[in-house]
Amino acid sequence: MEKEKVQIQTASLKNKTTWQRLKDEKWLQLMAWLGLAWMLVFNYAPMYGLLIAFKKNYKITTPLFSWEFLKSAWADNFGLQHFINFFKDAEFANIMINTLGISLLKLLICFPLPIVFAILLNEVKNDRFKKNIQTISYLPHFLSWVVLGGILTSWLDENGLVNQVFVKIGLMQKPLSYLAYPRFFWFIVVFSDLWKELGWSAIIYLAAISGIDQQMYEAAEIDGASRLRQIFSITLPSIKGTIIIMFILAVGGLLNSNFDQIFVLWNPLNSERSNVIDIYTYTTAMRSMRYSYASAIGLFKSVVAFILLFIANQFTKKVNKTSLF
């Protein structure tokens, strides 16, 4: 009976014209069109501003949607002069090394650890203890990098907490101001990012783990599988799709080294290792007032991010049959 009803409803939908279907679904269509309008206004309309990257010397006082902007001179070499200048810049190699170095370290350290943390947290049987650990691990996420930057600057100072602990336990003879030494900067950035986002990043994996059929674990226990064997044979394969999607997104953001974080930890003393693409773009635009040049750098970063995202997506599609698109 139910099957017949479904068949009748399906047949009636096919017989309706597109206009009739739109009329019947007007409230659902309204919600969809509002979302589409929001996307067009805030995601696609601003892309018109990319023309700044191809202009010779954009001035901030010139309105984008004006004839004056459209008729202003284009950059040399078919509008690509700013990109050429960036590739020839003496800082280009150092900027790319810093950006990729920090991003790759984050990918190698900060990507797998939330997965491990989520699995370990899932193994905790005491609900009260589990909730306390979750709360403590989530808290840093809700603090801005301005606040955390101030805390880290204080802790890593010569008279800070880190130096006091290290000197007392004998790891150091005399205190250091860690943010004044470029060789420490990458590790400070990576571990502070891990401290802030570990618990929050684990949420999506915990959600994926909670959706696993518990009967699989019960069957594994009957067969004598240990908890470690259950993790490798049930938990990890079951959340493989989630891990792959998050990995693709992480690869796509390799050139995004978290401007907020680096900006609050950056200073002239550690600029040798803290001068990444985002910082260089900011200083170029806000201090040198070279808006066209800064826009070209930002566009270059976005194009490379898209290429990396596409390559990672195609690779995972071919290897694991899982992809974003």
Coordinates of C-alpha atoms in Angstrom, one line a residue:
M1 CA 0.0 0.0 0.0
E2 CA 2.7 2.4 1.0
K3 CA 4.7 1.5 -2.2
E4 CA 1.6 2.3 -4.3
K5 CA 1.2 5.7 -2.6
V6 CA 4.9 6.6 -3.3
Q7 CA 4.4 5.6 -7.0
I8 CA 1.3 7.8 -7.3
Q9 CA 3.0 10.8 -5.7
T10 CA 6.1 10.3 -8.0
A11 CA 3.8 10.1 -11.1
S12 CA 1.9 13.3 -10.0
L13 CA 5.2 15.2 -9.6
K14 CA 6.3 14.2 -13.1
N15 CA 3.0 15.3 -14.6
K16 CA 3.3 18.8 -13.0
T17 CA 4.9 21.6 -15.0
T18 CA 8.0 23.4 -13.7
W19 CA 6.0 26.4 -12.8
Q20 CA 3.5 24.3 -10.8
R21 CA 6.3 22.7 -8.9
L22 CA 7.8 26.0 -8.1
K23 CA 4.5 27.3 -6.9
D24 CA 4.0 24.3 -4.6
E25 CA 7.5 24.7 -3.2
K26 CA 7.4 28.5 -3.0
W27 CA 8.6 28.7 0.6
L28 CA 11.4 26.2 0.1
Q29 CA 12.4 28.1 -3.1
L30 CA 12.3 31.4 -1.2
M31 CA 14.9 30.1 1.3
A32 CA 17.1 28.8 -1.5
W33 CA 16.9 32.0 -3.4
L34 CA 17.8 34.1 -0.3
G35 CA 20.8 31.9 0.2
L36 CA 21.8 32.3 -3.5
A37 CA 21.3 36.1 -3.2
W38 CA 23.6 36.2 -0.1
M39 CA 26.2 34.2 -2.0
L40 CA 26.1 36.5 -5.0
V41 CA 26.3 39.7 -3.0
F42 CA 29.1 38.7 -0.5
N43 CA 31.0 36.0 -2.5
Y44 CA 30.8 36.8 -6.2
A45 CA 30.1 40.6 -6.5
P46 CA 33.4 41.5 -4.6
M47 CA 35.3 39.5 -7.2
Y48 CA 34.9 42.6 -9.4
G49 CA 37.6 44.2 -7.2
L50 CA 40.1 41.7 -8.6
L51 CA 40.5 44.2 -11.5
I52 CA 42.7 46.2 -9.0
A53 CA 45.4 43.6 -9.4
F54 CA 45.6 44.4 -13.2
K55 CA 45.6 48.2 -12.8
K56 CA 48.8 50.2 -12.9
N57 CA 48.4 52.2 -9.7
Y58 CA 45.0 52.0 -8.0
K59 CA 44.2 54.8 -5.5
I60 CA 42.0 54.0 -2.6
T61 CA 40.0 57.3 -3.2
T62 CA 38.8 56.0 -6.6
P63 CA 35.4 54.2 -6.3
L64 CA 35.4 50.8 -7.8
F65 CA 32.1 51.1 -9.6
S66 CA 33.0 54.3 -11.5
W67 CA 34.1 55.3 -15.0
E68 CA 37.2 56.8 -13.5
F69 CA 38.3 53.3 -12.3
L70 CA 37.5 51.6 -15.5
K71 CA 39.4 54.1 -17.7
S72 CA 42.5 54.2 -15.4
A73 CA 45.7 52.8 -16.9
W74 CA 46.3 49.0 -17.0
A75 CA 49.5 47.6 -15.7
D76 CA 52.2 46.8 -18.3
N77 CA 52.7 43.4 -19.9
F78 CA 48.9 42.9 -20.5
G79 CA 48.1 43.8 -16.9
L80 CA 50.5 41.2 -15.4
Q81 CA 53.3 43.5 -14.4
H82 CA 52.5 43.3 -10.6
F83 CA 52.7 39.5 -10.7
I84 CA 56.0 39.7 -12.5
N85 CA 57.3 42.2 -10.0
F86 CA 56.3 39.9 -7.1
F87 CA 58.1 36.9 -8.6
K88 CA 61.2 39.0 -9.1
D89 CA 61.0 40.5 -5.6
A90 CA 64.1 39.8 -3.4
E91 CA 61.7 38.7 -0.6
F92 CA 59.8 36.2 -2.8
A93 CA 61.9 33.1 -2.0
N94 CA 61.9 33.9 1.8
I95 CA 58.2 34.6 1.8
M96 CA 57.3 31.3 0.1
I97 CA 59.7 29.3 2.3
N98 CA 58.1 30.8 5.5
T99 CA 54.6 30.3 4.2
L100 CA 55.0 26.8 3.0
G101 CA 57.2 25.8 6.0
I102 CA 54.6 26.9 8.6
S103 CA 51.7 25.5 6.6
L104 CA 53.4 22.1 6.0
L105 CA 54.3 21.8 9.7
K106 CA 50.7 22.6 10.6
L107 CA 49.5 19.9 8.2
L108 CA 51.9 17.3 9.5
I109 CA 51.3 18.1 13.2
C110 CA 48.0 19.9 13.6
F111 CA 46.0 17.8 11.1
P112 CA 46.5 14.2 12.5
L113 CA 46.5 15.1 16.3
P114 CA 42.8 16.1 16.5
I115 CA 42.0 12.7 15.0
V116 CA 44.0 11.0 17.6
F117 CA 42.5 13.2 20.3
A118 CA 39.0 12.4 19.2
I119 CA 39.6 8.7 19.1
L120 CA 41.2 8.8 22.6
L121 CA 38.4 10.9 23.9
N122 CA 35.9 8.4 22.5
E123 CA 37.5 5.6 24.4
V124 CA 37.0 7.4 27.8
K125 CA 34.1 5.7 29.6
N126 CA 33.7 8.2 32.5
D127 CA 31.2 10.7 31.1
R128 CA 32.0 13.4 33.7
F129 CA 35.7 13.2 33.1
K130 CA 35.1 13.2 29.3
K131 CA 33.0 16.3 29.4
N132 CA 35.6 18.1 31.6
I133 CA 38.4 17.3 29.1
Q134 CA 36.2 18.4 26.2
T135 CA 35.4 21.7 27.9
I136 CA 39.0 22.4 28.8
S137 CA 40.2 21.6 25.2
Y138 CA 37.5 23.7 23.6
L139 CA 38.0 26.9 25.7
P140 CA 41.1 28.3 23.9
H141 CA 39.1 28.3 20.6
F142 CA 36.7 31.0 21.9
L143 CA 39.6 33.4 22.7
S144 CA 40.7 35.7 20.0
W145 CA 44.3 35.6 18.8
V146 CA 44.7 39.1 20.2
V147 CA 44.1 37.7 23.7
L148 CA 46.1 34.6 23.1
G149 CA 48.9 36.6 21.5
G150 CA 49.2 38.7 24.6
I151 CA 49.3 35.6 26.8
L152 CA 52.0 34.0 24.6
T153 CA 54.0 37.1 24.5
S154 CA 53.9 37.3 28.3
W155 CA 54.7 33.6 28.8
L156 CA 57.6 33.6 26.2
D157 CA 59.2 36.8 27.6
E158 CA 62.5 36.6 29.6
N159 CA 60.6 36.9 32.8
G160 CA 57.7 34.8 31.6
L161 CA 56.3 31.5 32.8
V162 CA 58.2 29.3 30.2
N163 CA 61.6 30.7 31.2
Q164 CA 60.8 30.3 34.9
V165 CA 59.9 26.7 34.5
F166 CA 62.8 25.8 32.2
V167 CA 65.4 27.5 34.5
K168 CA 64.1 25.8 37.6
I169 CA 64.1 22.3 36.2
G170 CA 67.6 22.9 34.7
L171 CA 66.8 22.9 31.0
M172 CA 68.2 26.3 30.5
Q173 CA 71.0 28.3 32.1
K174 CA 69.6 31.7 31.5
P175 CA 66.2 33.0 30.2
L176 CA 65.5 33.9 26.6
S177 CA 63.0 36.1 24.9
Y178 CA 61.8 33.4 22.4
L179 CA 59.9 35.7 20.1
A180 CA 63.1 37.7 19.5
Y181 CA 64.8 34.7 17.9
P182 CA 63.6 33.7 14.3
R183 CA 64.6 30.0 14.8
F184 CA 61.9 29.5 17.4
F185 CA 59.1 31.2 15.5
W186 CA 57.8 28.4 13.3
F187 CA 57.5 26.0 16.3
I188 CA 55.8 28.7 18.4
V189 CA 53.2 29.3 15.7
V190 CA 52.5 25.5 15.2
F191 CA 52.2 24.6 18.8
S192 CA 50.1 27.7 19.7
D193 CA 47.8 26.8 16.8
L194 CA 47.6 23.3 18.2
W195 CA 46.8 24.5 21.7
K196 CA 44.0 26.8 20.4
E197 CA 42.3 24.5 17.9
L198 CA 43.0 20.9 19.0
G199 CA 39.7 20.4 20.9
W200 CA 37.6 22.4 18.4
S201 CA 39.0 20.5 15.4
A202 CA 38.2 17.2 17.1
I203 CA 34.5 17.9 17.2
I204 CA 33.8 16.9 13.6
Y205 CA 35.7 13.6 14.1
L206 CA 33.8 12.9 17.4
A207 CA 30.6 13.5 15.5
A208 CA 31.7 11.1 12.8
I209 CA 32.7 8.5 15.4
S210 CA 29.3 8.8 17.2
G211 CA 27.6 7.8 14.0
I212 CA 29.3 4.4 13.8
D213 CA 27.1 1.4 14.4
Q214 CA 27.8 0.1 17.9
Q215 CA 26.9 -3.4 16.9
M216 CA 30.2 -3.5 14.9
Y217 CA 32.1 -3.0 18.2
E218 CA 30.0 -5.6 20.0
A219 CA 30.7 -8.2 17.2
A220 CA 34.4 -7.3 17.3
E221 CA 34.5 -7.9 21.1
I222 CA 32.8 -11.3 20.7
D223 CA 35.5 -12.2 18.2
G224 CA 38.2 -11.2 20.8
A225 CA 39.4 -8.0 19.1
S226 CA 41.3 -5.6 21.5
R227 CA 40.4 -1.9 21.7
L228 CA 43.4 -1.1 19.6
R229 CA 42.3 -3.5 16.9
Q230 CA 38.8 -2.1 17.0
I231 CA 40.2 1.4 16.4
F232 CA 42.2 0.3 13.4
S233 CA 39.6 -2.1 12.0
I234 CA 36.4 -0.2 12.7
T235 CA 36.8 3.4 13.9
L236 CA 39.4 4.7 11.4
P237 CA 37.8 3.0 8.3
S238 CA 34.4 4.3 9.3
I239 CA 35.6 7.9 9.5
K240 CA 37.9 7.7 6.5
G241 CA 35.6 9.8 4.4
T242 CA 35.5 12.6 6.9
I243 CA 39.3 12.5 7.3
I244 CA 39.8 12.7 3.5
I245 CA 37.4 15.7 3.1
M246 CA 39.2 17.6 5.9
F247 CA 42.6 16.7 4.3
I248 CA 41.5 18.2 1.0
L249 CA 40.4 21.4 2.6
A250 CA 43.7 21.5 4.6
V251 CA 45.8 21.1 1.4
G252 CA 43.7 23.9 -0.3
G253 CA 44.7 26.2 2.6
L254 CA 48.4 25.6 2.5
L255 CA 49.2 29.2 1.6
N256 CA 46.9 30.4 4.3
S257 CA 49.1 30.7 7.3
N258 CA 46.5 32.4 9.6
F259 CA 47.1 36.1 9.4
D260 CA 45.6 36.9 12.9
Q261 CA 47.9 34.5 14.6
I262 CA 51.2 35.5 12.9
F263 CA 50.3 39.2 13.0
V264 CA 50.1 39.2 16.9
L265 CA 53.3 37.2 17.2
W266 CA 55.3 39.0 14.5
N267 CA 57.9 41.6 15.3
P268 CA 60.9 43.1 13.4
L269 CA 63.3 40.8 15.3
N270 CA 61.7 37.5 14.1
S271 CA 60.6 38.9 10.6
E272 CA 63.2 36.6 8.9
R273 CA 60.9 33.6 9.7
S274 CA 57.5 35.4 10.2
N275 CA 57.3 37.2 6.9
V276 CA 54.6 35.1 5.2
I277 CA 52.4 36.0 2.2
D278 CA 49.6 37.4 4.4
I279 CA 52.0 39.7 6.4
Y280 CA 53.8 40.8 3.2
T281 CA 50.5 41.7 1.6
Y282 CA 49.3 43.6 4.6
T283 CA 52.5 45.7 4.9
T284 CA 52.6 46.3 1.2
A285 CA 49.0 47.6 1.1
M286 CA 48.8 49.4 4.4
R287 CA 52.3 50.8 4.8
S288 CA 53.5 51.2 1.2
M289 CA 50.0 52.0 -0.2
R290 CA 50.7 49.8 -3.2
Y291 CA 47.1 48.5 -3.5
S292 CA 47.4 47.0 -7.0
Y293 CA 50.6 45.1 -6.1
A294 CA 49.0 43.8 -2.9
S295 CA 45.9 42.7 -4.8
A296 CA 48.0 40.8 -7.3
I297 CA 49.7 38.9 -4.4
G298 CA 46.4 38.1 -2.9
L299 CA 45.1 36.9 -6.3
F300 CA 48.2 34.8 -6.8
K301 CA 47.6 33.1 -3.4
S302 CA 44.0 32.3 -4.3
V303 CA 44.8 30.8 -7.7
V304 CA 47.5 28.6 -6.1
A305 CA 45.1 27.6 -3.3
F306 CA 42.5 26.6 -6.0
I307 CA 45.1 24.5 -7.9
L308 CA 46.2 22.7 -4.8
L309 CA 42.6 22.0 -3.8
F310 CA 41.8 20.6 -7.3
I311 CA 45.0 18.4 -7.3
A312 CA 44.2 17.0 -3.8
N313 CA 40.6 16.4 -4.7
Q314 CA 41.5 14.5 -7.9
F315 CA 44.1 12.5 -6.1
T316 CA 41.8 11.4 -3.3
K317 CA 39.0 10.7 -5.9
K318 CA 41.4 8.4 -7.8
V319 CA 42.9 6.6 -4.8
N320 CA 39.9 6.4 -2.3
K321 CA 36.9 7.3 -4.5
T322 CA 36.1 10.1 -2.1
S323 CA 36.2 13.8 -3.1
L324 CA 34.5 17.2 -2.7
F325 CA 33.5 17.4 -6.3

